[in-house]
PDB file of C-alpha atoms in Angstrom:
ATOM      1  CA  UNK M 121      87.078  99.638 108.122  1.00 95.00           C
ATOM      2  CA  UNK M 122      86.617  97.436 105.802  1.00 96.00           C
ATOM      3  CA  UNK M 123      89.769  98.086 102.987  1.00 98.00           C
ATOM      4  CA  UNK M 124      90.014  96.076  99.366  1.00 97.00           C
ATOM      5  CA  UNK M 125      93.186  96.241  97.183  1.00 98.00           C
ATOM      6  CA  UNK M 126      93.104  94.918  93.803  1.00 98.00           C
ATOM      7  CA  UNK M 127      96.281  94.557  91.842  1.00 97.00           C
ATOM      8  CA  UNK M 128      98.420  92.343  89.715  1.00 96.00           C
ATOM      9  CA  UNK M 129     101.275  91.922  92.269  1.00 96.00           C
ATOM     10  CA  UNK M 130      99.172  91.012  95.625  1.00 97.00           C
ATOM     11  CA  UNK M 131     102.450  89.383  97.702  1.00 97.00           C
ATOM     12  CA  UNK M 132     103.888  92.821  97.993  1.00 97.00           C
ATOM     13  CA  UNK M 133     101.411  93.825 100.457  1.00 98.00           C
ATOM     14  CA  UNK M 134     102.529  90.897 102.548  1.00 96.00           C
ATOM     15  CA  UNK M 135     105.189  92.347 104.385  1.00 96.00           C
ATOM     16  CA  UNK M 136     103.659  96.359 104.960  1.00 96.00           C
ATOM     17  CA  UNK M 137      99.496  94.607 106.242  1.00 97.00           C
ATOM     18  CA  UNK M 138     101.438  92.512 107.947  1.00 96.00           C
ATOM     19  CA  UNK M 139     103.844  94.424 110.559  1.00 97.00           C
ATOM     20  CA  UNK M 140     103.709  97.735 112.345  1.00 96.00           C
ATOM     21  CA  UNK M 141     100.681  99.911 113.227  1.00 96.00           C
ATOM     22  CA  UNK M 142      98.682  98.043 110.494  1.00 97.00           C
ATOM     23  CA  UNK M 143      99.587  94.753 112.391  1.00 97.00           C
ATOM     24  CA  UNK M 144      98.340  96.368 115.117  1.00 96.00           C
ATOM     25  CA  UNK M 145      95.240  97.764 113.397  1.00 97.00           C
ATOM     26  CA  UNK M 146      94.366  94.534 112.310  1.00 97.00           C
ATOM     27  CA  UNK M 147      94.806  92.655 115.989  1.00 96.00           C
ATOM     28  CA  UNK M 148      92.300  95.823 117.688  1.00 95.00           C
ATOM     29  CA  UNK M 149      89.611  95.175 114.760  1.00 96.00           C
ATOM     30  CA  UNK M 150      90.090  98.680 114.138  1.00 97.00           C
ATOM     31  CA  UNK M 151      90.724  97.355 110.065  1.00 97.00           C
ATOM     32  CA  UNK M 152      90.479  94.288 107.856  1.00 97.00           C
ATOM     33  CA  UNK M 153      92.245  94.061 104.738  1.00 97.00           C
ATOM     34  CA  UNK M 154      91.938  91.856 101.844  1.00 97.00           C
ATOM     35  CA  UNK M 155      94.341  91.819  98.991  1.00 98.00           C
ATOM     36  CA  UNK M 156      93.167  90.789  95.085  1.00 97.00           C
ATOM     37  CA  UNK M 157      94.606  89.603  91.689  1.00 97.00           C
ATOM     38  CA  UNK M 158      92.618  90.941  89.332  1.00 97.00           C
ATOM     39  CA  UNK M 159      94.018  88.572  86.720  1.00 96.00           C
ATOM     40  CA  UNK M 160      91.466  86.232  87.798  1.00 96.00           C
ATOM     41  CA  UNK M 161      88.957  87.686  86.816  1.00 97.00           C
ATOM     42  CA  UNK M 162      90.216  88.127  83.351  1.00 95.00           C
ATOM     43  CA  UNK M 163      88.229  86.147  81.651  1.00 91.00           C
ATOM     44  CA  UNK M 164      90.242  84.406  79.165  1.00 91.00           C
ATOM     45  CA  UNK M 165      92.917  81.621  79.381  1.00 90.00           C
ATOM     46  CA  UNK M 166      95.863  83.406  79.132  1.00 91.00           C
ATOM     47  CA  UNK M 167      94.555  85.805  81.679  1.00 94.00           C
ATOM     48  CA  UNK M 168      95.508  88.909  79.585  1.00 94.00           C
ATOM     49  CA  UNK M 169      94.251  91.707  81.762  1.00 95.00           C
ATOM     50  CA  UNK M 170      95.986  94.538  79.178  1.00 94.00           C
ATOM     51  CA  UNK M 171      96.061  95.511  74.970  1.00 94.00           C
ATOM     52  CA  UNK M 172      97.162  97.488  72.813  1.00 92.00           C
ATOM     53  CA  UNK M 173      94.858 101.158  72.830  1.00 90.00           C
ATOM     54  CA  UNK M 174      92.554 102.099  69.595  1.00 92.00           C
ATOM     55  CA  UNK M 175      94.615 104.351  67.641  1.00 91.00           C
ATOM     56  CA  UNK M 176      97.920 103.220  68.497  1.00 88.00           C
ATOM     57  CA  UNK M 177     100.863 104.355  70.421  1.00 84.00           C
ATOM     58  CA  UNK M 178     103.358 103.005  73.025  1.00 83.00           C
ATOM     59  CA  UNK M 179     102.601 100.456  75.797  1.00 86.00           C
ATOM     60  CA  UNK M 180      99.428  98.863  76.779  1.00 91.00           C
ATOM     61  CA  UNK M 181      96.134  99.523  78.353  1.00 92.00           C
ATOM     62  CA  UNK M 182      94.714  97.579  81.288  1.00 94.00           C
ATOM     63  CA  UNK M 183      91.313  95.780  80.553  1.00 95.00           C
ATOM     64  CA  UNK M 184      88.033  97.452  81.896  1.00 96.00           C
ATOM     65  CA  UNK M 185      86.685  93.871  82.150  1.00 96.00           C
ATOM     66  CA  UNK M 186      88.740  92.538  84.829  1.00 96.00           C
ATOM     67  CA  UNK M 187      88.293  95.770  86.968  1.00 96.00           C
ATOM     68  CA  UNK M 188      84.914  96.109  86.787  1.00 96.00           C
ATOM     69  CA  UNK M 189      84.174  92.442  87.403  1.00 96.00           C
ATOM     70  CA  UNK M 190      87.254  92.397  90.339  1.00 97.00           C
ATOM     71  CA  UNK M 191      85.298  95.606  92.095  1.00 96.00           C
ATOM     72  CA  UNK M 192      81.693  94.024  91.673  1.00 94.00           C
ATOM     73  CA  UNK M 193      82.748  90.858  93.354  1.00 94.00           C
ATOM     74  CA  UNK M 194      83.668  92.513  96.565  1.00 93.00           C
ATOM     75  CA  UNK M 195      80.884  92.434  99.371  1.00 77.00           C
ATOM     76  CA  UNK M 196      79.272  95.623  98.740  1.00 77.00           C
ATOM     77  CA  UNK M 197      77.075  97.203 101.403  1.00 79.00           C
ATOM     78  CA  UNK M 198      74.398  99.233  99.218  1.00 78.00           C
ATOM     79  CA  UNK M 199      73.510 101.219 102.204  1.00 76.00           C
ATOM     80  CA  UNK M 200      77.238 102.256 102.991  1.00 78.00           C
ATOM     81  CA  UNK M 201      79.535 104.812 100.441  1.00 84.00           C
ATOM     82  CA  UNK M 202      82.281 102.504  98.833  1.00 94.00           C
ATOM     83  CA  UNK M 203      85.047 104.653  97.972  1.00 96.00           C
ATOM     84  CA  UNK M 204      86.736 102.948  95.038  1.00 97.00           C
ATOM     85  CA  UNK M 205      90.308 104.668  94.558  1.00 98.00           C
ATOM     86  CA  UNK M 206      92.603 104.410  91.143  1.00 97.00           C
ATOM     87  CA  UNK M 207      96.023 105.051  91.839  1.00 95.00           C
ATOM     88  CA  UNK M 208      97.508 107.187  88.768  1.00 92.00           C
ATOM     89  CA  UNK M 209      99.916 110.456  88.071  1.00 89.00           C
ATOM     90  CA  UNK M 210      97.420 112.153  87.022  1.00 91.00           C
ATOM     91  CA  UNK M 211      95.051 111.974  89.963  1.00 94.00           C
ATOM     92  CA  UNK M 212      94.055 114.658  92.729  1.00 96.00           C
ATOM     93  CA  UNK M 213      97.561 115.188  95.000  1.00 96.00           C
ATOM     94  CA  UNK M 214      97.404 113.387  97.862  1.00 97.00           C
ATOM     95  CA  UNK M 215      97.275 115.338 101.719  1.00 95.00           C
ATOM     96  CA  UNK M 216      96.871 114.772 104.971  1.00 93.00           C
ATOM     97  CA  UNK M 217      93.746 115.668 104.802  1.00 93.00           C
ATOM     98  CA  UNK M 218      92.681 113.944 102.508  1.00 97.00           C
ATOM     99  CA  UNK M 219      93.660 110.997 104.298  1.00 97.00           C
ATOM    100  CA  UNK M 220      91.477 112.440 106.838  1.00 96.00           C
ATOM    101  CA  UNK M 221      88.730 112.150 104.671  1.00 97.00           C
ATOM    102  CA  UNK M 222      89.310 108.916 103.947  1.00 98.00           C
ATOM    103  CA  UNK M 223      89.701 107.793 107.299  1.00 97.00           C
ATOM    104  CA  UNK M 224      85.732 108.511 107.877  1.00 96.00           C
ATOM    105  CA  UNK M 225      85.041 105.812 105.279  1.00 96.00           C
ATOM    106  CA  UNK M 226      83.853 102.488 106.321  1.00 95.00           C
ATOM    107  CA  UNK M 227      85.056 100.718 102.566  1.00 96.00           C
ATOM    108  CA  UNK M 228      88.358 101.566 100.688  1.00 97.00           C
ATOM    109  CA  UNK M 229      89.094 100.580  97.476  1.00 98.00           C
ATOM    110  CA  UNK M 230      92.023 101.119  95.758  1.00 98.00           C
ATOM    111  CA  UNK M 231      93.100  99.695  92.017  1.00 98.00           C
ATOM    112  CA  UNK M 232      96.522  99.233  91.251  1.00 96.00           C
ATOM    113  CA  UNK M 233      97.037  99.631  87.902  1.00 89.00           C
ATOM    114  CA  UNK M 234     100.225  98.737  85.567  1.00 82.00           C
ATOM    115  CA  UNK M 235     101.051  99.155  82.357  1.00 73.00           C
ATOM    116  CA  UNK M 236     100.273 102.440  80.286  1.00 74.00           C
ATOM    117  CA  UNK M 237      96.857 103.211  81.639  1.00 86.00           C
ATOM    118  CA  UNK M 238      93.508 102.601  82.312  1.00 92.00           C
ATOM    119  CA  UNK M 239      90.801 102.248  79.805  1.00 95.00           C
ATOM    120  CA  UNK M 240      89.139 105.257  80.017  1.00 94.00           C
ATOM    121  CA  UNK M 241      85.344 103.776  80.536  1.00 96.00           C
ATOM    122  CA  UNK M 242      86.736 102.805  84.361  1.00 96.00           C
ATOM    123  CA  UNK M 243      87.425 106.234  85.302  1.00 94.00           C
ATOM    124  CA  UNK M 244      84.097 107.402  84.264  1.00 96.00           C
ATOM    125  CA  UNK M 245      82.368 104.911  85.469  1.00 96.00           C
ATOM    126  CA  UNK M 246      83.952 102.785  87.893  1.00 96.00           C
ATOM    127  CA  UNK M 247      86.283 105.056  90.601  1.00 96.00           C
ATOM    128  CA  UNK M 248      85.112 107.256  92.887  1.00 96.00           C
ATOM    129  CA  UNK M 249      88.302 109.149  93.096  1.00 97.00           C
ATOM    130  CA  UNK M 250      91.521 109.700  91.643  1.00 97.00           C
ATOM    131  CA  UNK M 251      95.123 109.723  94.086  1.00 97.00           C
ATOM    132  CA  UNK M 252      98.184 110.728  93.059  1.00 96.00           C
ATOM    133  CA  UNK M 253     101.237 110.967  95.602  1.00 96.00           C
ATOM    134  CA  UNK M 254     103.222 113.416  93.914  1.00 94.00           C
ATOM    135  CA  UNK M 255     104.406 114.787  90.179  1.00 93.00           C
ATOM    136  CA  UNK M 256     106.586 111.730  89.239  1.00 91.00           C
ATOM    137  CA  UNK M 257     104.982 108.500  87.883  1.00 89.00           C
ATOM    138  CA  UNK M 258     105.905 104.736  89.800  1.00 92.00           C
ATOM    139  CA  UNK M 259     105.971 101.310  88.054  1.00 91.00           C
ATOM    140  CA  UNK M 260     102.259 100.460  89.372  1.00 94.00           C
ATOM    141  CA  UNK M 261     100.270 101.574  92.198  1.00 95.00           C
ATOM    142  CA  UNK M 262     101.090  99.394  94.556  1.00 97.00           C
ATOM    143  CA  UNK M 263     103.459 101.512  96.436  1.00 97.00           C
ATOM    144  CA  UNK M 264     101.414 104.959  96.126  1.00 97.00           C
ATOM    145  CA  UNK M 265      98.365 102.282  97.685  1.00 98.00           C
ATOM    146  CA  UNK M 266     100.507 101.536 100.204  1.00 98.00           C
ATOM    147  CA  UNK M 267     101.960 104.650 101.479  1.00 98.00           C
ATOM    148  CA  UNK M 268      98.093 105.971 101.375  1.00 98.00           C
ATOM    149  CA  UNK M 269      96.050 102.952 103.584  1.00 98.00           C
ATOM    150  CA  UNK M 270      99.188 103.483 105.941  1.00 98.00           C
ATOM    151  CA  UNK M 271      98.075 107.428 106.705  1.00 97.00           C
ATOM    152  CA  UNK M 272      94.655 106.853 106.530  1.00 98.00           C
ATOM    153  CA  UNK M 273      94.677 103.391 109.059  1.00 98.00           C
ATOM    154  CA  UNK M 274      97.054 105.298 112.081  1.00 96.00           C
ATOM    155  CA  UNK M 275      94.470 107.672 112.084  1.00 96.00           C
ATOM    156  CA  UNK M 276      91.365 105.003 113.295  1.00 96.00           C
ATOM    157  CA  UNK M 277      90.573 104.702 116.481  1.00 94.00           C
ATOM    158  CA  UNK M 278      92.866 102.952 119.081  1.00 90.00           C
ATOM    159  CA  UNK M 279      95.829 102.675 116.630  1.00 95.00           C
ATOM    160  CA  UNK M 280      98.341 104.399 117.683  1.00 91.00           C
ATOM    161  CA  UNK M 281      99.151 104.043 121.187  1.00 76.00           C
ATOM    162  CA  UNK M 282      98.487 108.148 121.881  1.00 68.00           C
ATOM    163  CA  UNK M 283      95.116 109.650 120.456  1.00 63.00           C
ATOM    164  CA  UNK M 284      97.385 112.917 120.338  1.00 56.00           C
ATOM    165  CA  UNK M 285      99.700 111.865 118.066  1.00 61.00           C
ATOM    166  CA  UNK M 286      97.685 111.944 114.696  1.00 63.00           C
ATOM    167  CA  UNK M 287      96.461 115.532 115.702  1.00 59.00           C
ATOM    168  CA  UNK M 288      99.687 116.748 116.372  1.00 56.00           C
ATOM    169  CA  UNK M 289     101.702 115.395 113.220  1.00 64.00           C
ATOM    170  CA  UNK M 290     103.079 117.645 110.485  1.00 62.00           C
ATOM    171  CA  UNK M 291      99.916 118.552 107.964  1.00 71.00           C
ATOM    172  CA  UNK M 292      97.400 118.019 110.586  1.00 73.00           C
ATOM    173  CA  UNK M 293      97.814 121.834 112.180  1.00 81.00           C
ATOM    174  CA  UNK M 294      98.069 122.963 108.466  1.00 87.00           C
ATOM    175  CA  UNK M 295     102.031 123.533 109.118  1.00 92.00           C
ATOM    176  CA  UNK M 296     104.921 121.137 109.943  1.00 91.00           C
ATOM    177  CA  UNK M 297     105.393 119.699 113.186  1.00 89.00           C
ATOM    178  CA  UNK M 298     107.840 121.349 115.505  1.00 91.00           C
ATOM    179  CA  UNK M 299     110.920 119.268 116.626  1.00 93.00           C
ATOM    180  CA  UNK M 300     111.114 116.610 118.602  1.00 94.00           C
ATOM    181  CA  UNK M 301     114.074 116.166 120.853  1.00 93.00           C
ATOM    182  CA  UNK M 302     114.341 113.209 124.204  1.00 93.00           C
ATOM    183  CA  UNK M 303     117.089 112.141 126.413  1.00 94.00           C
ATOM    184  CA  UNK M 304     120.067 113.243 127.026  1.00 95.00           C
ATOM    185  CA  UNK M 305     119.331 116.595 126.976  1.00 95.00           C
ATOM    186  CA  UNK M 306     123.200 117.123 126.673  1.00 96.00           C
ATOM    187  CA  UNK M 307     124.520 115.408 123.543  1.00 96.00           C
ATOM    188  CA  UNK M 308     128.479 115.863 122.546  1.00 96.00           C
ATOM    189  CA  UNK M 309     127.585 119.735 122.892  1.00 96.00           C
ATOM    190  CA  UNK M 310     124.369 119.994 121.180  1.00 95.00           C
ATOM    191  CA  UNK M 311     121.994 120.462 124.118  1.00 96.00           C
ATOM    192  CA  UNK M 312     117.551 120.262 124.330  1.00 95.00           C
ATOM    193  CA  UNK M 313     115.992 123.842 124.770  1.00 96.00           C
ATOM    194  CA  UNK M 314     116.333 124.971 127.546  1.00 96.00           C
ATOM    195  CA  UNK M 315     112.318 126.053 127.597  1.00 96.00           C
ATOM    196  CA  UNK M 316     111.359 122.164 126.983  1.00 96.00           C
ATOM    197  CA  UNK M 317     113.438 121.790 130.558  1.00 96.00           C
ATOM    198  CA  UNK M 318     111.443 124.056 131.990  1.00 96.00           C
ATOM    199  CA  UNK M 319     108.309 122.409 132.956  1.00 96.00           C
ATOM    200  CA  UNK M 320     106.081 124.874 132.371  1.00 96.00           C
ATOM    201  CA  UNK M 321     103.807 123.461 129.854  1.00 97.00           C
ATOM    202  CA  UNK M 322     102.092 126.885 128.764  1.00 96.00           C
ATOM    203  CA  UNK M 323     105.068 128.149 127.807  1.00 97.00           C
ATOM    204  CA  UNK M 324     106.457 124.747 125.719  1.00 96.00           C
ATOM    205  CA  UNK M 325     103.343 124.466 124.040  1.00 94.00           C
ATOM    206  CA  UNK M 326     103.839 127.846 122.708  1.00 95.00           C
ATOM    207  CA  UNK M 327     107.737 127.328 121.664  1.00 96.00           C
ATOM    208  CA  UNK M 328     106.239 124.287 119.863  1.00 94.00           C
ATOM    209  CA  UNK M 329     103.676 126.337 117.662  1.00 94.00           C
ATOM    210  CA  UNK M 330     106.164 129.471 117.385  1.00 95.00           C
ATOM    211  CA  UNK M 331     108.751 126.420 115.850  1.00 95.00           C
ATOM    212  CA  UNK M 332     105.937 124.695 114.402  1.00 94.00           C
ATOM    213  CA  UNK M 333     105.436 127.928 112.017  1.00 96.00           C
ATOM    214  CA  UNK M 334     108.672 128.892 111.937  1.00 95.00           C
ATOM    215  CA  UNK M 335     109.644 125.559 110.183  1.00 96.00           C
ATOM    216  CA  UNK M 336     107.012 125.327 107.933  1.00 94.00           C
ATOM    217  CA  UNK M 337     108.425 129.508 107.136  1.00 95.00           C
ATOM    218  CA  UNK M 338     112.042 128.383 105.997  1.00 94.00           C
ATOM    219  CA  UNK M 339     110.418 125.610 104.321  1.00 95.00           C
ATOM    220  CA  UNK M 340     107.325 125.463 102.672  1.00 94.00           C
ATOM    221  CA  UNK M 341     105.740 128.377 102.663  1.00 94.00           C
ATOM    222  CA  UNK M 342     103.413 127.269 100.186  1.00 93.00           C
ATOM    223  CA  UNK M 343     101.159 125.744 103.328  1.00 92.00           C
ATOM    224  CA  UNK M 344     100.866 129.390 104.410  1.00 94.00           C
ATOM    225  CA  UNK M 345      98.163 130.278 102.088  1.00 91.00           C
ATOM    226  CA  UNK M 346      95.473 127.835 103.607  1.00 89.00           C
ATOM    227  CA  UNK M 347      97.105 127.564 107.204  1.00 91.00           C
ATOM    228  CA  UNK M 348      93.909 128.545 109.713  1.00 91.00           C
ATOM    229  CA  UNK M 349      96.735 131.355 111.348  1.00 93.00           C
ATOM    230  CA  UNK M 350      96.080 133.249 114.845  1.00 92.00           C
ATOM    231  CA  UNK M 351      97.088 136.737 114.831  1.00 94.00           C
ATOM    232  CA  UNK M 352      99.879 136.315 117.084  1.00 93.00           C
ATOM    233  CA  UNK M 353     100.766 133.826 114.193  1.00 95.00           C
ATOM    234  CA  UNK M 354     100.203 136.295 111.471  1.00 95.00           C
ATOM    235  CA  UNK M 355     102.439 139.308 114.055  1.00 95.00           C
ATOM    236  CA  UNK M 356     105.491 136.301 113.639  1.00 95.00           C
ATOM    237  CA  UNK M 357     105.381 135.520 109.862  1.00 95.00           C
ATOM    238  CA  UNK M 358     105.112 139.411 109.546  1.00 94.00           C
ATOM    239  CA  UNK M 359     108.160 140.476 111.244  1.00 94.00           C
ATOM    240  CA  UNK M 360     110.276 137.287 109.556  1.00 94.00           C
ATOM    241  CA  UNK M 361     109.357 138.539 105.858  1.00 91.00           C
ATOM    242  CA  UNK M 362     110.517 141.584 107.270  1.00 90.00           C
ATOM    243  CA  UNK M 363     113.816 140.320 108.270  1.00 85.00           C
ATOM    244  CA  UNK M 364     114.023 138.087 105.345  1.00 80.00           C
ATOM    245  CA  UNK M 365     113.440 140.766 103.138  1.00 77.00           C
ATOM    246  CA  UNK M 366     116.598 143.138 104.689  1.00 67.00           C
TER     247      UNK M 366
END
């Protein structure tokens, strides 16, 4: 995968893209990163990339010219679909399912804005996707794009040490992940559930599935509406709902 980032503050990405899993992903040639300062495409001697909004109003708006020129400068293989992703609070809320969808692409371009907003023509004629981390506003798109890049790259082949790890992540199955424990089995009187020490992998897997469902029921009921539940899971939910009402 090739990932390009267009930002006014490219130095923000140095630590994130060259540490931990992102560093390993590049070493394994699963992904390559390039971060470009789109101020270099301003077309004026003052390197100005924003201007006042037509019609008046507070703040400044990112101009269309530098972002169009920056995207057009990238080496884009016309035979492959390039996803040009605009980070903004008005975009589609990012989910694990979206991460899985993007991980199947070969080229992603992230546009990280600042100021009050973007010239609307960027949305209409340049980008393919608009994404948001949630219902809050950040100073710019850099931090949001870092989070999305991390969640996408870790899904690529040969990136995580255990190929099963992303399969069992929270949200990958539509539910939150089950509780995890490690040594010691007894820490200050706080003990690991006996089932995890039993060695019975069938019972352990059943316990994990039930705990995953229970945790989702207790913390994120909204996820249950879309989760593909088995008949057994549906019976458990019915039982818990009945107890909850009582």
